[in-house]
Amino acid sequence: CGRSLSSRGSRSGAERNREKTAASNPILSANLNKLEVPVIKLAVPLLHVSVAKAAIDFYCHRLGFRLEFAHGVDDAHSDPCYMGISRDGVWINLSSFSGDGVAGSVANPMVDDVDALHAEFVANDVPIDSGPVDQTWGSREMYVKDADRNCLRFIADRQSLA
């Protein structure tokens, strides 16, 4: 952070990480060239919900997500329950287990067309917290909140819409 790209040269992030670790720990330096540094590929937001069945209704039946899995204590859809939902390759995890996330969290799904999504949600009687608006920082956004005050900020880059 803060260094220009040209000062980094052509070394990969993995190579730079190996060099930093070798410099700080000579014992590991002999083995570092043999090891692959793991790469983080995806982050899946976890939203806390109070009632699993209500969350499934909202996210799946109204927002168009698909329930991929549900792990409950007894029945798969009774509380507490840990669920995974997806739409268009985007995943969100929902949990009614105590200690999993906090109500009122935020996730930012990046979308191609906020206005088309808005029309779909209005047709499904989804309450829109903030309708499609052009932000001063260059995106077009729409906010939707669930019953637990979790906010999905659907964001499209206006540059890609032009």
mmCIF file of C-alpha atoms in Angstrom:
data_model
loop_
_atom_site.group_PDB
_atom_site.id
_atom_site.type_symbol
_atom_site.label_atom_id
_atom_site.label_comp_id
_atom_site.label_asym_id
_atom_site.label_seq_id
_atom_site.Cartn_x
_atom_site.Cartn_y
_atom_site.Cartn_z
ATOM 1 C CA CYS A 1 0.000 0.000 0.000
ATOM 2 C CA GLY A 2 1.266 3.440 -0.813
ATOM 3 C CA ARG A 3 4.055 2.283 -3.120
ATOM 4 C CA SER A 4 3.755 2.838 -6.814
ATOM 5 C CA LEU A 5 3.403 -0.180 -9.064
ATOM 6 C CA SER A 6 6.729 0.588 -10.713
ATOM 7 C CA SER A 7 8.598 0.279 -7.387
ATOM 8 C CA ARG A 8 7.285 -3.261 -6.995
ATOM 9 C CA GLY A 9 8.849 -4.478 -10.187
ATOM 10 C CA SER A 10 7.580 -7.594 -11.874
ATOM 11 C CA ARG A 11 7.557 -9.828 -8.777
ATOM 12 C CA SER A 12 4.284 -11.483 -7.845
ATOM 13 C CA GLY A 13 2.571 -10.993 -4.507
ATOM 14 C CA ALA A 14 3.521 -14.551 -3.558
ATOM 15 C CA GLU A 15 7.186 -13.850 -4.292
ATOM 16 C CA ARG A 16 7.126 -10.648 -2.213
ATOM 17 C CA ASN A 17 5.447 -12.509 0.679
ATOM 18 C CA ARG A 18 8.097 -15.250 0.572
ATOM 19 C CA GLU A 19 10.887 -12.646 0.603
ATOM 20 C CA LYS A 20 9.365 -10.774 3.577
ATOM 21 C CA THR A 21 8.890 -14.000 5.539
ATOM 22 C CA ALA A 22 12.421 -15.207 4.714
ATOM 23 C CA ALA A 23 13.904 -11.896 5.845
ATOM 24 C CA SER A 24 12.058 -12.008 9.163
ATOM 25 C CA ASN A 25 12.528 -15.747 9.868
ATOM 26 C CA PRO A 26 15.725 -17.357 8.527
ATOM 27 C CA ILE A 27 14.668 -20.812 9.779
ATOM 28 C CA LEU A 28 11.747 -20.845 7.348
ATOM 29 C CA SER A 29 13.625 -19.261 4.462
ATOM 30 C CA ALA A 30 15.068 -22.560 3.211
ATOM 31 C CA ASN A 31 11.597 -24.056 2.758
ATOM 32 C CA LEU A 32 9.732 -21.018 1.459
ATOM 33 C CA ASN A 33 10.719 -21.442 -2.162
ATOM 34 C CA LYS A 34 9.080 -24.882 -2.081
ATOM 35 C CA LEU A 35 5.801 -23.616 -0.597
ATOM 36 C CA GLU A 36 2.926 -21.999 -2.383
ATOM 37 C CA VAL A 37 1.495 -18.958 -0.667
ATOM 38 C CA PRO A 38 -2.298 -19.347 -0.456
ATOM 39 C CA VAL A 39 -4.437 -16.953 -2.453
ATOM 40 C CA ILE A 40 -7.765 -15.659 -1.153
ATOM 41 C CA LYS A 41 -10.281 -16.077 -3.973
ATOM 42 C CA LEU A 42 -13.686 -15.168 -2.575
ATOM 43 C CA ALA A 43 -15.397 -13.641 0.441
ATOM 44 C CA VAL A 44 -18.955 -14.655 1.316
ATOM 45 C CA PRO A 45 -20.849 -12.246 3.564
ATOM 46 C CA LEU A 46 -22.662 -13.646 6.603
ATOM 47 C CA LEU A 47 -25.860 -11.881 7.638
ATOM 48 C CA HIS A 48 -27.581 -12.575 10.938
ATOM 49 C CA VAL A 49 -31.320 -13.250 10.650
ATOM 50 C CA SER A 50 -33.732 -13.840 13.508
ATOM 51 C CA VAL A 51 -36.144 -16.246 11.758
ATOM 52 C CA ALA A 52 -34.854 -18.675 9.125
ATOM 53 C CA LYS A 53 -38.198 -19.276 7.409
ATOM 54 C CA ALA A 54 -38.851 -15.528 7.053
ATOM 55 C CA ALA A 55 -35.347 -15.040 5.650
ATOM 56 C CA ILE A 56 -35.865 -17.815 3.086
ATOM 57 C CA ASP A 57 -39.150 -16.226 2.039
ATOM 58 C CA PHE A 58 -37.565 -12.793 1.615
ATOM 59 C CA TYR A 59 -34.280 -13.735 -0.029
ATOM 60 C CA CYS A 60 -35.494 -16.652 -2.145
ATOM 61 C CA HIS A 61 -39.123 -15.926 -3.001
ATOM 62 C CA ARG A 62 -38.865 -12.145 -3.274
ATOM 63 C CA LEU A 63 -35.246 -11.325 -4.177
ATOM 64 C CA GLY A 64 -34.741 -14.339 -6.450
ATOM 65 C CA PHE A 65 -31.936 -16.109 -4.609
ATOM 66 C CA ARG A 66 -31.831 -19.908 -4.468
ATOM 67 C CA LEU A 67 -31.443 -21.850 -1.231
ATOM 68 C CA GLU A 68 -28.277 -23.936 -1.665
ATOM 69 C CA PHE A 69 -28.145 -25.505 1.798
ATOM 70 C CA ALA A 70 -29.711 -25.241 5.256
ATOM 71 C CA HIS A 71 -28.264 -26.756 8.414
ATOM 72 C CA GLY A 72 -30.558 -26.574 11.405
ATOM 73 C CA VAL A 73 -30.551 -28.265 14.766
ATOM 74 C CA ASP A 74 -33.737 -30.251 14.079
ATOM 75 C CA ASP A 75 -35.667 -29.508 10.894
ATOM 76 C CA ALA A 76 -33.468 -27.975 8.173
ATOM 77 C CA HIS A 77 -35.520 -24.758 8.207
ATOM 78 C CA SER A 78 -36.179 -24.331 11.934
ATOM 79 C CA ASP A 79 -34.187 -22.013 14.157
ATOM 80 C CA PRO A 80 -31.361 -21.872 14.729
ATOM 81 C CA CYS A 81 -30.302 -22.481 11.149
ATOM 82 C CA TYR A 82 -27.250 -21.755 8.963
ATOM 83 C CA MET A 83 -28.099 -21.268 5.278
ATOM 84 C CA GLY A 84 -26.357 -20.543 2.010
ATOM 85 C CA ILE A 85 -28.160 -18.737 -0.797
ATOM 86 C CA SER A 86 -26.999 -17.765 -4.271
ATOM 87 C CA ARG A 87 -28.062 -15.808 -7.297
ATOM 88 C CA ASP A 88 -26.065 -15.440 -10.517
ATOM 89 C CA GLY A 89 -22.963 -16.896 -8.872
ATOM 90 C CA VAL A 90 -23.088 -14.532 -5.880
ATOM 91 C CA TRP A 91 -23.321 -16.210 -2.474
ATOM 92 C CA ILE A 92 -24.629 -14.930 0.850
ATOM 93 C CA ASN A 93 -24.735 -16.943 4.058
ATOM 94 C CA LEU A 94 -27.561 -16.374 6.525
ATOM 95 C CA SER A 95 -27.572 -17.568 10.115
ATOM 96 C CA SER A 96 -30.019 -17.462 12.993
ATOM 97 C CA PHE A 97 -27.440 -19.017 15.348
ATOM 98 C CA SER A 98 -26.590 -16.806 18.302
ATOM 99 C CA GLY A 99 -23.213 -15.188 17.780
ATOM 100 C CA ASP A 100 -23.178 -15.516 13.984
ATOM 101 C CA GLY A 101 -22.992 -11.957 12.722
ATOM 102 C CA VAL A 102 -25.040 -9.016 13.895
ATOM 103 C CA ALA A 103 -28.376 -7.730 12.648
ATOM 104 C CA GLY A 104 -28.032 -4.603 10.560
ATOM 105 C CA SER A 105 -25.019 -5.743 8.522
ATOM 106 C CA VAL A 106 -24.326 -4.704 4.929
ATOM 107 C CA ALA A 107 -23.442 -6.619 1.758
ATOM 108 C CA ASN A 108 -22.658 -4.942 -1.574
ATOM 109 C CA PRO A 109 -23.661 -7.116 -4.554
ATOM 110 C CA MET A 110 -22.240 -5.660 -7.762
ATOM 111 C CA VAL A 111 -24.811 -5.811 -10.572
ATOM 112 C CA ASP A 112 -25.076 -5.007 -14.271
ATOM 113 C CA ASP A 113 -28.370 -3.093 -14.215
ATOM 114 C CA VAL A 114 -29.752 -1.590 -11.003
ATOM 115 C CA ASP A 115 -32.869 -0.283 -12.781
ATOM 116 C CA ALA A 116 -33.867 -3.687 -14.167
ATOM 117 C CA LEU A 117 -33.342 -5.221 -10.725
ATOM 118 C CA HIS A 118 -35.429 -2.449 -9.193
ATOM 119 C CA ALA A 119 -38.288 -3.213 -11.611
ATOM 120 C CA GLU A 120 -38.065 -6.930 -10.718
ATOM 121 C CA PHE A 121 -38.119 -6.206 -6.983
ATOM 122 C CA VAL A 122 -41.042 -3.781 -7.256
ATOM 123 C CA ALA A 123 -42.984 -6.461 -9.174
ATOM 124 C CA ASN A 124 -42.240 -8.864 -6.284
ATOM 125 C CA ASP A 125 -43.456 -6.333 -3.685
ATOM 126 C CA VAL A 126 -39.992 -5.892 -2.185
ATOM 127 C CA PRO A 127 -39.833 -2.735 -0.071
ATOM 128 C CA ILE A 128 -37.049 -0.536 -1.473
ATOM 129 C CA ASP A 129 -35.147 1.391 1.193
ATOM 130 C CA SER A 130 -33.453 3.682 -1.335
ATOM 131 C CA GLY A 131 -34.400 3.622 -4.999
ATOM 132 C CA PRO A 132 -31.900 3.702 -7.845
ATOM 133 C CA VAL A 133 -29.747 6.785 -7.444
ATOM 134 C CA ASP A 134 -26.596 8.049 -9.143
ATOM 135 C CA GLN A 135 -23.933 8.519 -6.496
ATOM 136 C CA THR A 136 -21.308 11.258 -6.701
ATOM 137 C CA TRP A 137 -18.550 8.616 -6.583
ATOM 138 C CA GLY A 138 -19.613 7.156 -9.931
ATOM 139 C CA SER A 139 -21.986 4.304 -9.167
ATOM 140 C CA ARG A 140 -25.723 3.767 -9.456
ATOM 141 C CA GLU A 141 -27.136 2.139 -6.317
ATOM 142 C CA MET A 142 -30.308 0.747 -4.765
ATOM 143 C CA TYR A 143 -30.675 -0.355 -1.125
ATOM 144 C CA VAL A 144 -32.962 -3.093 0.158
ATOM 145 C CA LYS A 145 -33.296 -4.085 3.827
ATOM 146 C CA ASP A 146 -34.582 -7.333 5.279
ATOM 147 C CA ALA A 147 -36.662 -7.679 8.457
ATOM 148 C CA ASP A 148 -33.452 -7.741 10.545
ATOM 149 C CA ARG A 149 -32.219 -4.430 9.072
ATOM 150 C CA ASN A 150 -29.512 -6.138 6.991
ATOM 151 C CA CYS A 151 -28.918 -3.993 3.929
ATOM 152 C CA LEU A 152 -28.145 -5.224 0.432
ATOM 153 C CA ARG A 153 -26.639 -2.356 -1.546
ATOM 154 C CA PHE A 154 -27.020 -3.302 -5.193
ATOM 155 C CA ILE A 155 -24.318 -1.361 -7.042
ATOM 156 C CA ALA A 156 -23.613 -0.812 -10.730
ATOM 157 C CA ASP A 157 -20.616 1.084 -12.045
ATOM 158 C CA ARG A 158 -22.000 3.944 -14.165
ATOM 159 C CA GLN A 159 -18.884 3.864 -16.346
ATOM 160 C CA SER A 160 -19.718 0.335 -17.466
ATOM 161 C CA LEU A 161 -23.317 1.397 -18.182
ATOM 162 C CA ALA A 162 -22.277 4.186 -20.585
#
